[in-house]
CSV table of C-alpha atoms in Angstrom, one decimal:
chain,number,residue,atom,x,y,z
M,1,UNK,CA,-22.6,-69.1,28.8
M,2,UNK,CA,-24.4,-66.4,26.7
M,3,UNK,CA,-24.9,-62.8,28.4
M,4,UNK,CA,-28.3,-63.1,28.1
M,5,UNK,CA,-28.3,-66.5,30.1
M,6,UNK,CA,-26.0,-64.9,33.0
M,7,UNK,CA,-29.1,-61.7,32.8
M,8,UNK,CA,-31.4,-64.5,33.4
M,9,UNK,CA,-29.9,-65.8,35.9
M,10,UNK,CA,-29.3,-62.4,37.8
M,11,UNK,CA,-33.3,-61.7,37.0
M,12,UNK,CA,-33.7,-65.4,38.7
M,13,UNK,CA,-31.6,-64.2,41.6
M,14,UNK,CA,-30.0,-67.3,41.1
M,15,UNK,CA,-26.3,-66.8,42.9
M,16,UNK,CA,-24.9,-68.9,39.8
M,17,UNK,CA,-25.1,-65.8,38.3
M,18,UNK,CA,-22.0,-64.5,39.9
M,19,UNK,CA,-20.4,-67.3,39.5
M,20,UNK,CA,-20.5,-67.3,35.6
M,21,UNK,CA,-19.7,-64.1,35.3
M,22,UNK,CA,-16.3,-64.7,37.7
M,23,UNK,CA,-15.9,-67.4,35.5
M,24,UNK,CA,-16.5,-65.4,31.9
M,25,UNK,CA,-15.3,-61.9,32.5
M,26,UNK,CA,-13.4,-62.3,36.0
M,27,UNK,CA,-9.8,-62.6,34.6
M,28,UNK,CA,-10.5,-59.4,32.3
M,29,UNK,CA,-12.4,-57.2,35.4
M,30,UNK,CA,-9.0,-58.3,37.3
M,31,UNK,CA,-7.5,-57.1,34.9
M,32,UNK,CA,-8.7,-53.5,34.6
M,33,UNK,CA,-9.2,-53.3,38.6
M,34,UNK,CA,-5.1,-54.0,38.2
M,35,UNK,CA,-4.2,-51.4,36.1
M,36,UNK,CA,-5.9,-49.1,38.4
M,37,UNK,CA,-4.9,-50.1,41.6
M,38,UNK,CA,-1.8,-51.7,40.9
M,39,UNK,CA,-2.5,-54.1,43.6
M,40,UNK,CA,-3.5,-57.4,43.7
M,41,UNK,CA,-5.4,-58.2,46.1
M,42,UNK,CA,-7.5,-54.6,45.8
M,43,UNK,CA,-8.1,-55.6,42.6
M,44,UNK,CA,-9.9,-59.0,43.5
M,45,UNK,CA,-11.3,-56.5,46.5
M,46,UNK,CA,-13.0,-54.7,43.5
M,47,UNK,CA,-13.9,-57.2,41.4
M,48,UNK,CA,-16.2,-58.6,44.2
M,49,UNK,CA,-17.4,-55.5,44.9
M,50,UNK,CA,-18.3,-55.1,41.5
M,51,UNK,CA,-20.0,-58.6,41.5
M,52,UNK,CA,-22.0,-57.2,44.5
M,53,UNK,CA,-23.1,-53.8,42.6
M,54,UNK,CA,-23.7,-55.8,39.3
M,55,UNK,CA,-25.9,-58.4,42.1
M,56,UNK,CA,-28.1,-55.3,43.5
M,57,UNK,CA,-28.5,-53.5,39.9
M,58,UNK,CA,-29.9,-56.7,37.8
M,59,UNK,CA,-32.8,-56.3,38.4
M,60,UNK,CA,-34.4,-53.3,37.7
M,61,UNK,CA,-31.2,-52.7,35.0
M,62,UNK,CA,-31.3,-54.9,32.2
M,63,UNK,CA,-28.0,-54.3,30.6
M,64,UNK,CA,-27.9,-54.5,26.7
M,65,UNK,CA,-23.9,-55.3,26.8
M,66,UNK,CA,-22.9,-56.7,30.1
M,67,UNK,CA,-19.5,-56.7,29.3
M,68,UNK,CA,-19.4,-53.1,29.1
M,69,UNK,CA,-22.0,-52.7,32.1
M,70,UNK,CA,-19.3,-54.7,34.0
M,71,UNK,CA,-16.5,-52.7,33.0
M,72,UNK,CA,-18.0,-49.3,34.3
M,73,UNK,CA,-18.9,-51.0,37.7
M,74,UNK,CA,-15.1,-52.4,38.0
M,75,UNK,CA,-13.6,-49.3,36.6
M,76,UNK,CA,-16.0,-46.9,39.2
M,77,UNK,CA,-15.3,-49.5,41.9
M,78,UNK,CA,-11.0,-49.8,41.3
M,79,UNK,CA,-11.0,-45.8,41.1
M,80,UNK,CA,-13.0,-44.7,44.3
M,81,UNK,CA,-10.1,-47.5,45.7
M,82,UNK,CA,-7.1,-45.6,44.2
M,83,UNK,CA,-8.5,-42.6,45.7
M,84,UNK,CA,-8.8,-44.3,49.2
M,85,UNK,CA,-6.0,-46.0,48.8
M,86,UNK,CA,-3.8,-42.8,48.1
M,87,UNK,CA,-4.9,-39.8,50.0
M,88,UNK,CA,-1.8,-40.2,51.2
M,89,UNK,CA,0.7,-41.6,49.1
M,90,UNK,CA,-0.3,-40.8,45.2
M,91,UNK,CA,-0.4,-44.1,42.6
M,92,UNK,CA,1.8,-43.2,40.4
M,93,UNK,CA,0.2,-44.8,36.9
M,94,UNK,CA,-3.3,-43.3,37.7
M,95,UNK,CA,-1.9,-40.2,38.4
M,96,UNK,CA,0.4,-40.2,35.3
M,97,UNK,CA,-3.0,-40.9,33.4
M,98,UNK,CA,-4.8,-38.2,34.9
M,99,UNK,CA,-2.6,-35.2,34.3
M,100,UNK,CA,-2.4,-36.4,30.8
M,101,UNK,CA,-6.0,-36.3,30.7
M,102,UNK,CA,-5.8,-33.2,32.8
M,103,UNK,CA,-3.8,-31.5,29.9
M,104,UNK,CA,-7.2,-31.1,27.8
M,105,UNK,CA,-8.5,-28.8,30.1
M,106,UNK,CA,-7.0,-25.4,30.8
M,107,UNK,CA,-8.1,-24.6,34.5
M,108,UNK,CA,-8.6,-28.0,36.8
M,109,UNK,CA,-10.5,-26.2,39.2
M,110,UNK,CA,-13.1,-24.5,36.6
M,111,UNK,CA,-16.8,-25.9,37.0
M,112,UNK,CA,-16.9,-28.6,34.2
M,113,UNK,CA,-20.4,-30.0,32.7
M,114,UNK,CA,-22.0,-33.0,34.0
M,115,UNK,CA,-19.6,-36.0,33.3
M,116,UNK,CA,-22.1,-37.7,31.5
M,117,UNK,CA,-22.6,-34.7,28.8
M,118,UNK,CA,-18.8,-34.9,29.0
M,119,UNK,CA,-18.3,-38.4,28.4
M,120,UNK,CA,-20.9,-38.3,25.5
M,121,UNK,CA,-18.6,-35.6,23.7
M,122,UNK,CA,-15.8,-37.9,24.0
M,123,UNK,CA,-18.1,-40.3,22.4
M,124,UNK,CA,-18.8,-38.3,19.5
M,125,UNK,CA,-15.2,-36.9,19.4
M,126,UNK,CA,-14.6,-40.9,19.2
M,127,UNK,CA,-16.8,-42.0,17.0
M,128,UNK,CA,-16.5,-39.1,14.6
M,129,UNK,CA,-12.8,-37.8,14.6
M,130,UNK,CA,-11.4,-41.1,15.4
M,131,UNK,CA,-10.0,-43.9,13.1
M,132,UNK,CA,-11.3,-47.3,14.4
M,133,UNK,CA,-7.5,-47.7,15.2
M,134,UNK,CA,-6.8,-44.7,17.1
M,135,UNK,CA,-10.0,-45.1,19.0
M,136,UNK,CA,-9.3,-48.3,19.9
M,137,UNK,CA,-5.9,-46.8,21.4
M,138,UNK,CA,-8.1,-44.0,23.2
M,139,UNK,CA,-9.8,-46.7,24.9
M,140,UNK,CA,-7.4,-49.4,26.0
M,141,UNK,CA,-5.3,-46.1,27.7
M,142,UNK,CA,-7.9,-44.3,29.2
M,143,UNK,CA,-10.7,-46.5,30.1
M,144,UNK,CA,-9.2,-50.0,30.3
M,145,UNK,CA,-6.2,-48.0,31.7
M,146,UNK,CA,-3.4,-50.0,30.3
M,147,UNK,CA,-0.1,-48.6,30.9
M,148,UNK,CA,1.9,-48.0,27.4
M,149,UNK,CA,4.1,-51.5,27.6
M,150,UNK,CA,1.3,-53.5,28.2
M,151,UNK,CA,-0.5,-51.9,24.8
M,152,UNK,CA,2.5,-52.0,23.4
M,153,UNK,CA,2.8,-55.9,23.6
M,154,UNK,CA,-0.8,-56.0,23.2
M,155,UNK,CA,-0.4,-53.9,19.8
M,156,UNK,CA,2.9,-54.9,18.6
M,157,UNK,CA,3.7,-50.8,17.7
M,158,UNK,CA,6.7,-49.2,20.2
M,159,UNK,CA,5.8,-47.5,23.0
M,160,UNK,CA,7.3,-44.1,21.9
M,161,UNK,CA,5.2,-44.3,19.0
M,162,UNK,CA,2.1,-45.3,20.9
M,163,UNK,CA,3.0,-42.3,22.7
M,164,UNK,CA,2.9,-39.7,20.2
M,165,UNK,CA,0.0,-41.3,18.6
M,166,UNK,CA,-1.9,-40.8,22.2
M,167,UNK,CA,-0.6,-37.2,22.4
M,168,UNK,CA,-1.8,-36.6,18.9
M,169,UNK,CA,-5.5,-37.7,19.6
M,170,UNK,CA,-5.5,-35.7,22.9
M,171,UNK,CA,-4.5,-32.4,21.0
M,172,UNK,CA,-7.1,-33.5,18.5
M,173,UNK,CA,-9.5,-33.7,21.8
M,174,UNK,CA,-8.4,-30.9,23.4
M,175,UNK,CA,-9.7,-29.0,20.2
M,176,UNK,CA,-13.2,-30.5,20.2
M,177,UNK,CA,-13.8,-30.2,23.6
M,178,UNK,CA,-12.8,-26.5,23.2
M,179,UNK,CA,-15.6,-26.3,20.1
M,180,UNK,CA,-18.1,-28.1,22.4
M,181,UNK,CA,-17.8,-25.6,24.8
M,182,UNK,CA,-16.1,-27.6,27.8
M,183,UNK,CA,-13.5,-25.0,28.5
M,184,UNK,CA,-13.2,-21.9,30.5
V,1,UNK,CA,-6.0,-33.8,38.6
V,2,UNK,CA,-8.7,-34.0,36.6
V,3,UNK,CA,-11.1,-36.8,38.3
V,4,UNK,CA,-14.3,-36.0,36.6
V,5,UNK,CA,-12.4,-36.1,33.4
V,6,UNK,CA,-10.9,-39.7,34.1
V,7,UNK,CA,-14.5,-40.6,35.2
V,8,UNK,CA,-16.4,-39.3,32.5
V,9,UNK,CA,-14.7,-41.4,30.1
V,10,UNK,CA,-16.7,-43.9,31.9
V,11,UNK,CA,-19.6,-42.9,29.9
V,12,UNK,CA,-18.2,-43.6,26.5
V,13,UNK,CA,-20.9,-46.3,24.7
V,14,UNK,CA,-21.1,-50.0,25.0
V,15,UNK,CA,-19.9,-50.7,21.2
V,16,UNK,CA,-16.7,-48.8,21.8
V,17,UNK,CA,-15.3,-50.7,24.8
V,18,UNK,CA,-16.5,-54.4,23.3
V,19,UNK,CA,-14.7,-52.6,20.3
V,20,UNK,CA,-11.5,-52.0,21.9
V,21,UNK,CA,-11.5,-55.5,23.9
V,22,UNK,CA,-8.0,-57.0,24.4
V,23,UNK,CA,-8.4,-60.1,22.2
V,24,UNK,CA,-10.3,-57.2,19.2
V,25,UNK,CA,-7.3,-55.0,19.7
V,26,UNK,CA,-4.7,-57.9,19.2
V,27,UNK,CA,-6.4,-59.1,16.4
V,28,UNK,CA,-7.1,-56.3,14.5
V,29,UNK,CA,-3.2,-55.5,14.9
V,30,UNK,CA,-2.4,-59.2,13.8
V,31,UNK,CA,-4.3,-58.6,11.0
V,32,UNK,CA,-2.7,-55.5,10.0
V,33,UNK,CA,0.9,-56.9,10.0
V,34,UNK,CA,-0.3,-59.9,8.5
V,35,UNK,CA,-1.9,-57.7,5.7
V,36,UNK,CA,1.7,-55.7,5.3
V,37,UNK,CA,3.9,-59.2,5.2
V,38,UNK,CA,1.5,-60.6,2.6
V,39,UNK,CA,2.0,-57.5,0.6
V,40,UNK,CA,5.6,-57.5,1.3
V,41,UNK,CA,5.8,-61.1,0.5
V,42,UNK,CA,4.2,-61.2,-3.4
V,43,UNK,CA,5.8,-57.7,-3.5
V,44,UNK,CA,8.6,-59.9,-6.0
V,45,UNK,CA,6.4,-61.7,-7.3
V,46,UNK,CA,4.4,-58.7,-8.2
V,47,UNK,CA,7.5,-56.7,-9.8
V,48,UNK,CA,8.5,-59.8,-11.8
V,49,UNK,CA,4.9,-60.2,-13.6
V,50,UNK,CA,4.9,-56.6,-14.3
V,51,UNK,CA,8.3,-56.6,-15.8
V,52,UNK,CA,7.3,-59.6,-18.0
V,53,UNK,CA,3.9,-57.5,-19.2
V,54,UNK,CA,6.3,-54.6,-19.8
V,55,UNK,CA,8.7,-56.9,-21.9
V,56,UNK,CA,6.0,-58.7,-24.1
V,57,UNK,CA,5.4,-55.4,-26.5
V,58,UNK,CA,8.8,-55.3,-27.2
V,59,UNK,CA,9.6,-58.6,-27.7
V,60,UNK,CA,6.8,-58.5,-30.4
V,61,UNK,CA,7.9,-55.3,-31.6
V,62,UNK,CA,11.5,-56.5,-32.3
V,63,UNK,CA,10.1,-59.3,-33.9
V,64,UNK,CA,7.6,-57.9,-36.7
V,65,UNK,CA,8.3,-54.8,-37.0
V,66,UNK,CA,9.3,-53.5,-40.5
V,67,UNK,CA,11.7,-50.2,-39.8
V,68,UNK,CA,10.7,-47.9,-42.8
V,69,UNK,CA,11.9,-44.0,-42.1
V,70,UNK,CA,8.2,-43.1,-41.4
V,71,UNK,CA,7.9,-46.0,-38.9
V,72,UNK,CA,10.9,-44.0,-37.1
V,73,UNK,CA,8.7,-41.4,-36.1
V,74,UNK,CA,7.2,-41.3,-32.9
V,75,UNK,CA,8.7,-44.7,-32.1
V,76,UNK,CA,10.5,-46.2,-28.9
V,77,UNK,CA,14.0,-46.6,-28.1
V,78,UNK,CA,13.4,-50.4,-27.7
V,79,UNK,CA,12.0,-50.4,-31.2
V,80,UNK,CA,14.6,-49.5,-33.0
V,81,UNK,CA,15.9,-52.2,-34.9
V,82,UNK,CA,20.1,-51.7,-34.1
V,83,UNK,CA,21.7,-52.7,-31.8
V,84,UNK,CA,23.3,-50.1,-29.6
V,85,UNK,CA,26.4,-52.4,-28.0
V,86,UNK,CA,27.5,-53.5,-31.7
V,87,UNK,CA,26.8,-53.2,-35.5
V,88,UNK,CA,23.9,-54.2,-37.3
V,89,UNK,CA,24.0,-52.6,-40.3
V,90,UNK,CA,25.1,-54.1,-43.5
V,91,UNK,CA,24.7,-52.0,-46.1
V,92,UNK,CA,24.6,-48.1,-46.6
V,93,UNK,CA,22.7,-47.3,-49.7
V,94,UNK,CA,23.1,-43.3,-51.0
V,95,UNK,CA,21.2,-42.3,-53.9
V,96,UNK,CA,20.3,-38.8,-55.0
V,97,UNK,CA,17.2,-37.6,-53.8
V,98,UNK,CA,15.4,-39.9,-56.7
V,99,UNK,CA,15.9,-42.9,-55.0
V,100,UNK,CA,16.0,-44.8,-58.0
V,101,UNK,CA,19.3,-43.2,-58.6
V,102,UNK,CA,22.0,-45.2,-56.9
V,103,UNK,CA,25.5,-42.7,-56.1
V,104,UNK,CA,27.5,-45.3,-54.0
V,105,UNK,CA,26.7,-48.3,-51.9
V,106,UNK,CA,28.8,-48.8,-48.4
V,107,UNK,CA,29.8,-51.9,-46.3
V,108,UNK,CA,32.9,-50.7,-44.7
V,109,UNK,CA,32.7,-51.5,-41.5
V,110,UNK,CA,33.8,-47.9,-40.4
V,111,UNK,CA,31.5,-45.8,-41.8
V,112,UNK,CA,28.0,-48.4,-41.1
V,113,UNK,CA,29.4,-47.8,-37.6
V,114,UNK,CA,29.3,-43.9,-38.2
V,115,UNK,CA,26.0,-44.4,-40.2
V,116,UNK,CA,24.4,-46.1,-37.3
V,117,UNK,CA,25.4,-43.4,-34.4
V,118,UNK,CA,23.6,-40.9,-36.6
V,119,UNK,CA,20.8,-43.0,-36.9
V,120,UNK,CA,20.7,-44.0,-33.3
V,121,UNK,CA,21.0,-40.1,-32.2
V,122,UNK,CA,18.1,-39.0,-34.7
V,123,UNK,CA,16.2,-42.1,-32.7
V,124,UNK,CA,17.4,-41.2,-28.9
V,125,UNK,CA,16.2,-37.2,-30.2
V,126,UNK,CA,12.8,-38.3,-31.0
V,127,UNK,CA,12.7,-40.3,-27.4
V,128,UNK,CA,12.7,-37.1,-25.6
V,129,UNK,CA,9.7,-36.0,-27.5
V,130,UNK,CA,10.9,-32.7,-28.4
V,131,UNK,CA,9.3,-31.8,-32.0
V,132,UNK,CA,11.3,-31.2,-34.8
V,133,UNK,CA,10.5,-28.0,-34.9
V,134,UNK,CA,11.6,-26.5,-31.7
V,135,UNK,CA,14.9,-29.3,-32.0
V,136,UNK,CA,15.5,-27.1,-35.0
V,137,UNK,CA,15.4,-23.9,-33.2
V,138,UNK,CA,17.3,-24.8,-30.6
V,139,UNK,CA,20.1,-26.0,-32.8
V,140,UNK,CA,19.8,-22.8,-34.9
V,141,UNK,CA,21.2,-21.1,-31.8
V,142,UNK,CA,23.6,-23.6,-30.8
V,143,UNK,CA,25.1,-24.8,-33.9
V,144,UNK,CA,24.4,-20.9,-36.3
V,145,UNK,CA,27.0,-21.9,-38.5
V,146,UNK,CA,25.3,-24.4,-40.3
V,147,UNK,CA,23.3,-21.7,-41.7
V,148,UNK,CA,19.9,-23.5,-41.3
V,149,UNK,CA,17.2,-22.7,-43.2
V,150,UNK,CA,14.5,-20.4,-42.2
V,151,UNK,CA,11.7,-21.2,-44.4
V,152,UNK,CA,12.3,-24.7,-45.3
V,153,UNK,CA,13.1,-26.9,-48.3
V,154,UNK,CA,13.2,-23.4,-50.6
V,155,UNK,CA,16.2,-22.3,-49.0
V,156,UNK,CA,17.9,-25.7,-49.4
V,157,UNK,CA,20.2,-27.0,-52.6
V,158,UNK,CA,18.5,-29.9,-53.7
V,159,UNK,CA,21.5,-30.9,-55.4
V,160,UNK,CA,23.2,-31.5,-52.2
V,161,UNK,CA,20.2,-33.7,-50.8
V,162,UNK,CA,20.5,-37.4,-50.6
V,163,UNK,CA,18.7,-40.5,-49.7
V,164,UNK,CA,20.1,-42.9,-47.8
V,165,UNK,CA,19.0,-46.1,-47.4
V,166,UNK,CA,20.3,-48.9,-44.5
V,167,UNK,CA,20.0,-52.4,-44.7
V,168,UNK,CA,20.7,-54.1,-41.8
V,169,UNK,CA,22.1,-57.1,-41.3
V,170,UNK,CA,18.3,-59.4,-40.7
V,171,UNK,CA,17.4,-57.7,-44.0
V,172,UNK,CA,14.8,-55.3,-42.6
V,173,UNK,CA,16.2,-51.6,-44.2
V,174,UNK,CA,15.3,-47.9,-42.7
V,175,UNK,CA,15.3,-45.0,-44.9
V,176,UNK,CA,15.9,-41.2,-44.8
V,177,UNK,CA,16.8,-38.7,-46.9
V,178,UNK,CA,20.1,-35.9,-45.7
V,179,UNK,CA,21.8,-32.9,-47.4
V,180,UNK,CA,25.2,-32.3,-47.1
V,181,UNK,CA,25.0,-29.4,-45.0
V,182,UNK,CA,23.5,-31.2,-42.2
V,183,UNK,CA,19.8,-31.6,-42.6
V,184,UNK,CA,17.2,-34.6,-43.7
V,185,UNK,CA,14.1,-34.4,-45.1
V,186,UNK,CA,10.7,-35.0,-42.9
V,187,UNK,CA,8.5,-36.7,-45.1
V,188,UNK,CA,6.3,-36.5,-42.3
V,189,UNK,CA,6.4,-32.9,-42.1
V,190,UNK,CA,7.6,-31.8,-45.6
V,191,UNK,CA,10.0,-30.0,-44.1
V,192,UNK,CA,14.2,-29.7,-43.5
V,193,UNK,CA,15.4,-30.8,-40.6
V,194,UNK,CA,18.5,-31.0,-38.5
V,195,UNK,CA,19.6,-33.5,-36.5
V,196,UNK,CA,20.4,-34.0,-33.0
V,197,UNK,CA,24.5,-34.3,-32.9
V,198,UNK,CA,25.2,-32.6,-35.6
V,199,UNK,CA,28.9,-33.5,-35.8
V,200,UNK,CA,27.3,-37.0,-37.1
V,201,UNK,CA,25.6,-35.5,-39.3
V,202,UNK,CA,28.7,-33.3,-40.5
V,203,UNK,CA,30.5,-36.9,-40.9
V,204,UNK,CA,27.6,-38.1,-43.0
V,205,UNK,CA,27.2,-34.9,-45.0
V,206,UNK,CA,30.8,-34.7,-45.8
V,207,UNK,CA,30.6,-38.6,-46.7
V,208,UNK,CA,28.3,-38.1,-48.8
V,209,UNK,CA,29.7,-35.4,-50.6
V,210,UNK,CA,32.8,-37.5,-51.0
V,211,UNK,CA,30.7,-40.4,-52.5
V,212,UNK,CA,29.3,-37.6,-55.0
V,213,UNK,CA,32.4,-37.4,-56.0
């Protein structure tokens, strides 16, 4: 069924709505939740969860790409899990993840911007100092989370080079963010 | 850990995570490597065409060509009308520098062979695209005992100049005119000049001096 439709259908409050996005997106939300929670089971926790949020959202929101809309609900949903899940015992891919990520800035601790102006940098820093390739990489690792053999298959490139490619567009990063003004 | 970090990649826009969707991110890649093994693939077939193109001119060249002494100048290796693994010339043709004046006419095998080496090295000479002139100087240092002259044909014995004249064996003939001290006549240039290995050209001076004789 077309987006649009399933938005119809939410607008409708028609609980069929849910059902065709399960039945559109649900493998890929899976998916995502998985590579964040590294459990099963949370991850089909999420993914409901995330049907719920998308449930009380549409309406008012009408979202122009619910794919995407979906994603950021799942993605939200899996992480506030992880962090449940591990304020004991630490998951070890998320982690991994974030002290890459937490290479770009100097001090962890320092006051950063709102993480919307923040994400919107990493927009621009995407869309303008990015190859369609190397976003594309950028994207599948850090939003979609996919650990390095899974984008390796996906790609067909070796992980080691995958790897350095990563590291190369999170120096590149590191510099704009420092231009933009997000360090201390 | 940097959670507002991971988070605020979150924010990114719509376009680039339907961009970087699993099934866009394999195909794009399959695309890619299907791009490389096509080019990979008519890679041979591409080398082959351009090797024929190359071969075409020269094929031509061989064919029509009319090798005059002039038509030497300037001119490819793969023009030139002998045959480097074997003899093609059949006739060596020395007059004085009239060359309606006939001095002696050679077919011993020997000396066409020697007659074509000097040719062939005044031909691989002009192939590096060195002019004449600085040839000349450089030789001037190497060989000074040839005593070459300064200022051109004024300094030179025209008694000792000859014109040779090759016929090779399809009948096509390439001319040029030597003195026996080493150096030919540019017609080209109006000038004397020496040639590239000049212990041919000793061979042909001192062969022509015998045929003087």
């Amino acid at each position: 069924m077309e987006d649009g439709l399933i938005i119809d259908l939410y607008f409708e409050r028609n609980e069929r709505a849910i059902y065709e996005t399960d039945l559109k997106y649900g493998k890929k939300l899976i998916g995502i939740s998985k590579n964040i929670t590294e459990s099963n089971s949370d991850a089909e926790e999420c993914v409901n969860d995330s049907y719920l949020a998308t449930w009380n959202q549409i309406p008012p929101t009408r979202p122009s790409n619910l794919f995407a809309f979906l994603c950021r609900i799942v993605r939200n949903i899996s992480y506030n899990r992880f962090h449940m899940n591990t304020a004991k015992k630490r998951n070890a891919s998320v982690s991994s993840l974030c002290e890459e990520l937490n290479a770009l800035i100097p001090d962890p601790n320092a006051v950063l911007p709102e993480e919307e102006n923040l994400g919107k940098a990493i927009d621009r820093f995407l869309r303008d100092f990015c190859d369609k390739e190397n976003r594309m990489l950028f994207v599948r690792r850090y939003f979609y989370a996919d650990s390095l053999s899974d984008l390796a298959k996906m790609t067909g490139l070796e992980e080691a080079k995958l790897s350095l490619r990563l590291h190369r567009i999170r120096k590149k990063l590191k510099i704009f963010l420092e231009k933009e003004g997000f360090t201390v | 850990m940097n959670d507002r970090l991971f988070k605020s990649i979150g924010n990114i826009g719509d376009d680039l995570i339907e961009e970087a969707e699993e099934s866009a991110v394999k195909q794009h890649f399959r695309n890619k490597k299907r791009k490389k093994a096509t080019i990979l693939k008519f890679m041979p077939l591409v080398a082959c065409f351009a090797i024929i193109f190359c071969m075409i001119p020269v094929a031509f060249h061989t064919v029509n060509d009319n090798y005059s002494g002039d038509d030497l100048n300037g001119v490819e290796t793969s023009e030139y009308p002998g045959n480097y693994d074997g003899l093609t010339l059949s006739k060596v043709i020395i007059h004085q520098k009239n060359p309606g004046e006939v001095d002696k006419v050679f077919t011993d095998k020997r000396i066409l062979q020697k007659v074509e080496l000097f040719i062939q090295s005044e031909h691989s000479m002009k192939k590096t695209g060195i002019p004449f002139r600085d040839i000349h100087d450089i030789l001037a240092d190497d060989f000074p005992t040839y005593d070459i002259p300064s200022g051109g044909s004024e300094n030179c014995d025209p008694s000792t100049v000859f014109y040779v004249e090759c016929t090779f064996l399809d009948g096509k003939t390439y001319s040029f005119c030597v003195s026996a001290k080493g150096y030919y006549w540019e017609e080209k240039l109006s000038e004397w000049m020496i040639l590239a290995n000049s212990p041919i050209v000793s061979y042909l001076a001192n062969l022509i001096s015998s045929s003087e004789e």
